[in-house]
Short mmCIF file of C-alpha atoms and ligand atoms in Angstrom, two decimals:
data_model
loop_
_atom_site.label_atom_id
_atom_site.label_comp_id
_atom_site.label_asym_id
_atom_site.label_seq_id
_atom_site.Cartn_x
_atom_site.Cartn_y
_atom_site.Cartn_z
CA MET A 1 0.00 0.00 0.00
CA THR A 2 1.09 3.58 -0.59
CA ARG A 3 -0.19 6.93 0.55
CA VAL A 4 -0.99 9.40 -2.23
CA CYS A 5 -1.76 13.12 -2.14
CA ARG A 6 -4.71 13.45 -4.50
CA LEU A 7 -6.67 16.52 -5.56
CA HIS A 8 -10.30 15.56 -6.19
CA ALA A 9 -11.55 19.04 -7.07
CA GLN A 10 -10.84 22.66 -6.23
CA ASN A 11 -9.95 22.92 -2.51
CA ASP A 12 -10.48 19.17 -2.04
CA LEU A 13 -7.07 17.66 -1.35
CA ARG A 14 -7.00 14.22 0.31
CA ILE A 15 -4.34 11.84 1.60
CA GLU A 16 -5.46 8.37 0.53
CA THR A 17 -4.02 4.88 0.81
CA GLU A 18 -4.16 2.47 -2.09
CA PRO A 19 -2.40 -0.63 -3.42
CA PHE A 20 0.24 -0.43 -6.12
CA THR A 21 1.84 -2.97 -8.44
CA GLY A 22 5.57 -3.61 -8.78
CA PRO A 23 7.78 -2.27 -11.55
CA GLY A 24 7.33 -3.65 -15.07
CA PRO A 25 9.94 -3.87 -17.85
CA GLY A 26 12.10 -0.75 -17.96
CA GLU A 27 10.61 0.54 -14.72
CA VAL A 28 11.73 0.92 -11.11
CA LEU A 29 9.91 1.31 -7.80
CA VAL A 30 11.02 4.41 -5.92
CA ALA A 31 10.48 5.30 -2.26
CA VAL A 32 9.82 9.01 -2.64
CA SER A 33 11.61 11.17 -0.10
CA ALA A 34 10.86 14.79 -0.95
CA GLY A 35 8.39 16.54 -3.25
CA GLY A 36 8.40 20.28 -3.90
CA ILE A 37 5.15 22.22 -4.14
CA CYS A 38 5.09 24.25 -7.37
CA GLY A 39 2.95 27.25 -8.23
CA SER A 40 0.97 25.05 -10.61
CA ASP A 41 0.11 22.64 -7.77
CA MET A 42 -1.16 25.61 -5.76
CA HIS A 43 -3.23 26.91 -8.69
CA TYR A 44 -4.75 23.46 -9.20
CA LEU A 45 -5.73 23.39 -5.51
CA GLN A 46 -6.89 26.98 -5.05
CA ASP A 47 -8.30 27.78 -8.51
CA GLY A 48 -9.06 24.34 -9.97
CA GLY A 49 -6.55 24.93 -12.76
CA ILE A 50 -4.35 27.48 -14.54
CA GLY A 51 -5.88 29.50 -17.35
CA THR A 52 -7.41 27.07 -19.84
CA ILE A 53 -5.90 24.00 -18.12
CA ARG A 54 -8.58 22.67 -15.74
CA VAL A 55 -8.54 19.81 -13.25
CA ARG A 56 -11.29 17.60 -14.70
CA GLU A 57 -10.73 14.39 -12.73
CA PRO A 58 -8.90 13.39 -9.54
CA ILE A 59 -5.15 13.89 -9.91
CA ILE A 60 -2.17 13.02 -7.74
CA LEU A 61 -0.16 16.25 -7.62
CA GLY A 62 3.59 16.75 -7.78
CA HIS A 63 6.29 16.98 -10.44
CA GLU A 64 9.38 17.90 -8.34
CA ALA A 65 10.61 14.83 -6.46
CA ALA A 66 13.52 12.63 -5.49
CA GLY A 67 13.81 9.31 -3.70
CA THR A 68 15.51 5.95 -3.39
CA VAL A 69 15.14 2.96 -5.70
CA VAL A 70 13.72 0.00 -3.76
CA ALA A 71 13.04 -2.50 -6.59
CA VAL A 72 13.89 -2.76 -10.28
CA GLY A 73 11.96 -4.41 -13.11
CA PRO A 74 13.55 -6.26 -16.04
CA ASP A 75 15.68 -4.13 -18.38
CA ALA A 76 15.91 -1.21 -15.94
CA GLY A 77 19.43 -0.31 -17.05
CA ASP A 78 22.09 0.19 -14.40
CA LEU A 79 19.74 1.16 -11.57
CA ALA A 80 19.82 -0.96 -8.43
CA PRO A 81 18.00 -0.94 -5.09
CA GLY A 82 19.51 1.71 -2.83
CA ASP A 83 20.30 4.13 -5.65
CA ARG A 84 19.31 7.69 -4.80
CA VAL A 85 17.64 9.42 -7.74
CA ALA A 86 16.18 12.73 -8.90
CA LEU A 87 12.97 12.10 -10.86
CA ASN A 88 12.41 13.74 -14.24
CA PRO A 89 8.64 14.25 -14.65
CA SER A 90 8.91 14.63 -18.43
CA GLN A 91 8.03 11.77 -20.80
CA PRO A 92 7.90 12.91 -24.44
CA CYS A 93 6.66 10.41 -27.03
CA GLY A 94 9.86 10.35 -29.09
CA ALA A 95 7.90 9.99 -32.34
CA CYS A 96 6.05 13.24 -33.11
CA ARG A 97 7.31 16.10 -35.31
CA PHE A 98 8.68 18.09 -32.35
CA CYS A 99 10.42 15.10 -30.81
CA ALA A 100 12.00 14.49 -34.23
CA GLU A 101 13.30 18.09 -34.15
CA GLU A 102 14.74 17.60 -30.63
CA GLN A 103 12.17 20.01 -29.20
CA GLU A 104 10.66 17.42 -26.89
CA ARG A 105 9.19 20.06 -24.58
CA HIS A 106 6.70 20.76 -27.37
CA CYS A 107 5.85 17.06 -27.82
CA LEU A 108 2.34 16.56 -29.16
CA ASN A 109 1.85 13.59 -26.83
CA MET A 110 3.79 14.80 -23.78
CA ARG A 111 3.13 12.94 -20.55
CA PHE A 112 4.29 15.20 -17.72
CA LYS A 113 3.73 13.84 -14.24
CA GLY A 114 1.20 15.72 -12.14
CA SER A 115 -0.11 17.70 -15.14
CA ALA A 116 -3.81 18.21 -15.89
CA MET A 117 -3.05 19.35 -19.43
CA ARG A 118 -4.13 16.08 -21.02
CA LEU A 119 -7.07 13.78 -20.31
CA PRO A 120 -6.73 11.37 -18.64
CA HIS A 121 -4.50 13.48 -16.41
CA GLU A 122 -0.94 12.30 -15.91
CA GLN A 123 -0.73 11.26 -12.26
CA GLY A 124 2.01 12.92 -10.20
CA MET A 125 4.74 12.07 -7.71
CA PHE A 126 3.31 13.12 -4.30
CA ARG A 127 3.20 9.55 -2.96
CA ASP A 128 5.27 7.23 -0.77
CA ARG A 129 5.86 4.65 -3.52
CA LEU A 130 6.11 5.47 -7.21
CA VAL A 131 6.63 3.22 -10.23
CA ILE A 132 8.46 5.19 -12.91
CA ARG A 133 10.49 4.51 -16.04
CA ALA A 134 14.17 3.97 -15.27
CA ALA A 135 15.00 6.49 -18.00
CA GLN A 136 13.40 9.23 -15.86
CA CYS A 137 15.66 8.51 -12.88
CA ILE A 138 18.96 10.41 -12.63
CA LYS A 139 21.33 9.09 -9.97
CA VAL A 140 22.67 11.38 -7.27
CA GLY A 141 25.46 10.55 -4.85
CA ALA A 142 25.25 10.28 -1.07
CA GLU A 143 26.67 13.80 -0.67
CA VAL A 144 23.46 15.51 -1.78
CA SER A 145 20.24 15.51 0.23
CA LEU A 146 17.14 14.21 -1.51
CA SER A 147 15.45 17.49 -0.57
CA ALA A 148 18.06 19.29 -2.68
CA ALA A 149 17.76 16.70 -5.46
CA ALA A 150 14.01 17.39 -5.59
CA CYS A 151 14.90 20.92 -6.76
CA ALA A 152 16.28 19.55 -10.06
CA GLU A 153 13.01 20.15 -11.90
CA PRO A 154 12.67 23.90 -11.17
CA LEU A 155 16.41 24.31 -11.73
CA SER A 156 15.96 22.66 -15.16
CA VAL A 157 13.25 25.20 -15.99
CA CYS A 158 15.64 28.04 -15.10
CA LEU A 159 18.57 26.52 -17.01
CA HIS A 160 16.33 26.38 -20.06
CA ALA A 161 15.27 30.00 -19.55
CA LEU A 162 18.92 31.12 -19.36
CA ASN A 163 19.75 29.11 -22.46
CA ARG A 164 16.82 30.70 -24.31
CA ALA A 165 17.88 34.20 -23.23
CA GLU A 166 21.53 33.66 -24.14
CA ALA A 167 20.54 32.32 -27.57
CA VAL A 168 19.13 35.79 -28.27
CA ALA A 169 21.18 38.15 -26.08
CA GLY A 170 24.53 36.36 -26.11
CA PRO A 171 26.40 35.29 -22.97
CA LEU A 172 25.17 36.82 -19.69
CA ALA A 173 28.77 37.42 -18.62
CA GLY A 174 29.27 41.13 -17.96
CA LYS A 175 25.60 41.97 -18.49
CA ARG A 176 23.18 43.80 -16.22
CA VAL A 177 20.31 41.46 -15.36
CA LEU A 178 16.94 42.09 -13.73
CA VAL A 179 14.95 39.27 -12.13
CA THR A 180 11.33 40.16 -11.33
CA GLY A 181 9.81 37.90 -8.68
CA ALA A 182 11.95 36.17 -6.03
CA GLY A 183 10.06 32.92 -5.62
CA PRO A 184 11.83 29.62 -6.34
CA ILE A 185 12.16 30.29 -10.07
CA GLY A 186 13.45 33.83 -9.51
CA ALA A 187 15.90 32.59 -6.87
CA LEU A 188 17.27 29.89 -9.18
CA CYS A 189 17.50 32.23 -12.19
CA THR A 190 19.48 34.58 -9.93
CA ALA A 191 21.88 31.83 -8.89
CA LEU A 192 22.42 30.71 -12.49
CA ALA A 193 22.93 34.29 -13.76
CA ALA A 194 25.56 34.78 -11.04
CA ARG A 195 27.26 31.54 -12.07
CA ARG A 196 27.34 32.69 -15.69
CA GLY A 197 29.08 35.91 -14.74
CA ALA A 198 26.40 38.59 -14.92
CA ALA A 199 27.96 41.89 -13.79
CA GLU A 200 24.89 43.01 -11.85
CA ILE A 201 21.77 41.10 -10.83
CA VAL A 202 18.91 43.25 -9.56
CA VAL A 203 16.01 41.29 -8.05
CA THR A 204 12.58 42.72 -7.27
CA ASP A 205 9.73 41.34 -5.19
CA LEU A 206 7.01 42.48 -2.80
CA GLN A 207 8.43 40.58 0.20
CA ASP A 208 11.60 41.15 2.22
CA ARG A 209 11.95 37.46 3.16
CA THR A 210 12.18 36.25 -0.44
CA LEU A 211 14.56 39.09 -1.32
CA GLY A 212 16.85 38.06 1.52
CA ILE A 213 17.10 34.59 -0.01
CA ALA A 214 17.71 36.14 -3.44
CA ARG A 215 20.76 37.90 -1.97
CA GLU A 216 22.03 34.55 -0.66
CA MET A 217 21.58 33.16 -4.18
CA GLY A 218 23.71 35.88 -5.76
CA ALA A 219 21.64 39.06 -6.21
CA THR A 220 23.86 42.16 -6.17
CA ARG A 221 20.90 44.39 -5.32
CA THR A 222 17.34 43.71 -4.20
CA VAL A 223 14.43 46.14 -4.31
CA ASN A 224 11.15 45.69 -2.49
CA VAL A 225 8.87 47.36 -5.04
CA ALA A 226 5.98 47.39 -2.56
CA THR A 227 7.84 49.86 -0.37
CA ASN A 228 10.71 51.24 -2.50
CA ALA A 229 9.48 51.33 -6.09
CA ASP A 230 11.31 54.63 -6.68
CA ASP A 231 14.61 52.77 -6.35
CA MET A 232 13.99 51.34 -9.83
CA ALA A 233 13.86 54.77 -11.53
CA CYS A 234 17.62 54.80 -12.08
CA TYR A 235 17.30 51.77 -14.37
CA GLU A 236 14.84 53.59 -16.64
CA ALA A 237 17.36 56.34 -17.50
CA GLU A 238 18.38 56.86 -21.13
CA LYS A 239 15.78 54.43 -22.49
CA GLY A 240 16.77 51.72 -20.00
CA GLN A 241 19.85 50.25 -18.32
CA ILE A 242 19.01 46.53 -18.10
CA ASP A 243 20.31 44.13 -20.75
CA VAL A 244 18.31 41.00 -19.89
CA VAL A 245 15.19 40.46 -17.77
CA PHE A 246 14.00 37.16 -16.34
CA GLU A 247 10.34 37.85 -15.65
CA CYS A 248 9.33 35.30 -13.00
CA SER A 249 6.22 36.91 -11.50
CA ALA A 250 3.67 36.95 -14.34
CA ALA A 251 2.35 40.13 -12.70
CA ALA A 252 1.34 43.03 -14.94
CA PRO A 253 3.06 45.77 -12.85
CA ALA A 254 6.34 43.81 -12.86
CA LEU A 255 6.17 43.28 -16.61
CA ARG A 256 5.50 46.99 -17.18
CA MET A 257 8.43 47.94 -14.94
CA ALA A 258 10.72 45.40 -16.60
CA LEU A 259 9.99 46.81 -20.06
CA ALA A 260 10.63 50.34 -18.78
CA CYS A 261 14.03 49.28 -17.41
CA LEU A 262 15.16 47.30 -20.47
CA ARG A 263 17.52 49.00 -22.89
CA PRO A 264 16.64 49.12 -26.59
CA LEU A 265 17.27 45.71 -28.22
CA GLY A 266 17.24 44.15 -24.75
CA THR A 267 15.85 40.69 -24.03
CA LEU A 268 12.90 39.78 -21.83
CA ALA A 269 12.76 36.08 -20.99
CA GLN A 270 9.23 35.33 -19.80
CA VAL A 271 9.41 32.48 -17.30
CA GLY A 272 6.38 33.19 -15.12
CA VAL A 273 3.09 32.12 -16.64
CA ALA A 274 -0.48 33.38 -16.40
CA GLY A 275 -3.50 33.68 -18.65
CA GLU A 276 -4.12 36.97 -20.45
CA ILE A 277 -2.13 39.93 -19.12
CA PRO A 278 -1.83 43.55 -20.30
CA LEU A 279 1.35 44.36 -22.22
CA PRO A 280 2.53 47.88 -23.27
CA LEU A 281 3.11 47.07 -26.94
CA ASN A 282 4.33 50.61 -27.63
CA VAL A 283 7.34 50.01 -25.37
CA LEU A 284 7.93 46.50 -26.73
CA VAL A 285 7.91 47.82 -30.29
CA GLY A 286 9.55 51.20 -29.67
CA LYS A 287 12.59 49.70 -27.96
CA GLU A 288 12.70 46.65 -30.24
CA ILE A 289 12.59 44.29 -27.28
CA HIS A 290 13.21 40.57 -27.81
CA PHE A 291 10.34 38.84 -25.99
CA VAL A 292 11.32 35.21 -25.38
CA GLY A 293 8.88 32.64 -24.02
CA CYS A 294 10.43 29.85 -21.94
CA GLN A 295 8.63 26.51 -21.69
CA ARG A 296 9.82 23.77 -19.32
CA PHE A 297 13.11 22.04 -20.37
CA ASP A 298 14.59 19.18 -22.38
CA ALA A 299 18.22 18.12 -22.03
CA GLU A 300 18.77 20.47 -19.08
CA PHE A 301 17.54 17.99 -16.43
CA PRO A 302 20.76 15.95 -16.01
CA GLU A 303 22.76 19.20 -16.01
CA ALA A 304 20.55 20.54 -13.22
CA VAL A 305 21.12 17.37 -11.19
CA ALA A 306 24.89 17.73 -11.66
CA LEU A 307 24.83 21.39 -10.55
CA ILE A 308 22.98 20.40 -7.38
CA ALA A 309 25.13 17.33 -6.68
CA SER A 310 28.31 19.38 -6.96
CA GLY A 311 26.98 22.06 -4.61
CA THR A 312 27.37 24.67 -7.38
CA ILE A 313 23.82 25.95 -6.98
CA PRO A 314 22.86 26.15 -3.26
CA VAL A 315 19.25 25.06 -3.77
CA GLU A 316 18.75 24.13 -0.11
CA ARG A 317 18.89 27.83 0.82
CA MET A 318 15.52 28.40 -0.84
CA VAL A 319 13.76 25.47 0.88
CA THR A 320 11.93 27.34 3.64
CA GLY A 321 9.74 24.50 4.92
CA VAL A 322 9.38 20.71 4.84
CA TYR A 323 6.13 19.12 6.05
CA PRO A 324 5.20 15.44 6.42
CA VAL A 325 2.65 14.51 3.76
CA GLU A 326 -0.09 14.09 6.35
CA GLN A 327 0.25 17.87 6.90
CA ALA A 328 -0.23 18.64 3.20
CA ALA A 329 -2.92 21.24 3.93
CA GLU A 330 -0.53 23.16 6.19
CA ALA A 331 2.23 22.80 3.61
CA PHE A 332 0.09 24.23 0.82
CA ALA A 333 -1.00 27.10 3.08
CA ALA A 334 2.63 27.86 3.88
CA ALA A 335 3.62 27.66 0.21
CA ALA A 336 0.91 30.17 -0.68
CA ASP A 337 2.14 32.63 1.98
CA ARG A 338 4.92 34.46 0.16
CA SER A 339 5.74 36.55 3.22
CA ARG A 340 7.36 33.47 4.82
CA SER A 341 7.94 30.90 2.07
CA VAL A 342 10.02 30.39 -1.05
CA LYS A 343 10.06 26.62 -1.71
CA VAL A 344 7.97 24.32 0.47
CA GLN A 345 8.36 20.55 0.23
CA LEU A 346 6.43 17.51 1.38
CA ALA A 347 8.30 14.65 3.05
CA PHE A 348 7.25 11.08 2.27
CA ASP A 349 8.18 7.89 4.03
CA GLY A 350 11.12 7.34 1.66
CA SER A 351 12.93 9.99 3.68
CA GLU A 352 13.54 7.21 6.24
CA VAL A 353 14.87 4.86 3.58
CA SER A 354 17.44 7.42 2.46
CA ALA A 355 18.62 8.30 5.96
ZN1 ZN B 401 6.60 13.74 -29.16
#
């Protein structure tokens, strides 16, 4: 039997116990240790979906997790019981036109764990025991906590965003970067921009707590725009001083400010996601801004795991709370309270296995 954290409908999250079957060919059974709560999980719970994506049937949440292999099926590669693994939630079909072009994130038949995009929904990873394809398990050594390893998915998203931005703007080294929104994605974009040598990294948010963590992740300056919005005026001088923006808030005021601060021919990488949002097209056009959408990740996942395993990106600094799964309601409430939380995780019984 395994416990699962299942959303039945808006504001109806239940911890249930159910049987599970062992791993089949090419699969392994994982004792899940840690699972990070993402903004999408919170939107599913609080709003019943995100934009046009609606929760239409019960769904086990979670797409950021790590654990320990406890059993392997036939043909499961080099995985063995006891291996500690980060879990890649992405399963592209490998056969459609986008998979053929190595743009698997746009797969026409993508199965992404814990996503309500397709029907039937792809069930997620918030559970004590999970059967998953061996190919989606990336080994981590004993030196990294499974809580840190569970941050590989959001770090992959940010690696992809930086790669997208650099493809347009050139290397971030020596550039002046603005990160709007200091949640987990903003914190990780900050850490990666620092690693790639950005000369200045300005981070904005509405909360002092999240900005404090952004400084630990490498921000050279933080501005609380709820209380000190005037501090951003200097970046609007002479048509804008910022070379590259990572917009991680999906908030209209932040987007407007970011465009005001961007220099002509600057790059705005849109990482945060929302439904329809107002956009000052006159500024976008007048300054010839490169507006770059950033969707999930492909090959970045193993690189993210390596950056965490080597301690290069201090992901544990952004984990502000870990709750046992039976306290999922409290965990989701904490995650939604941005005045005290950046990344909140659930702990499953695999955390004992890995100890
Ligand atoms: Zn495909």
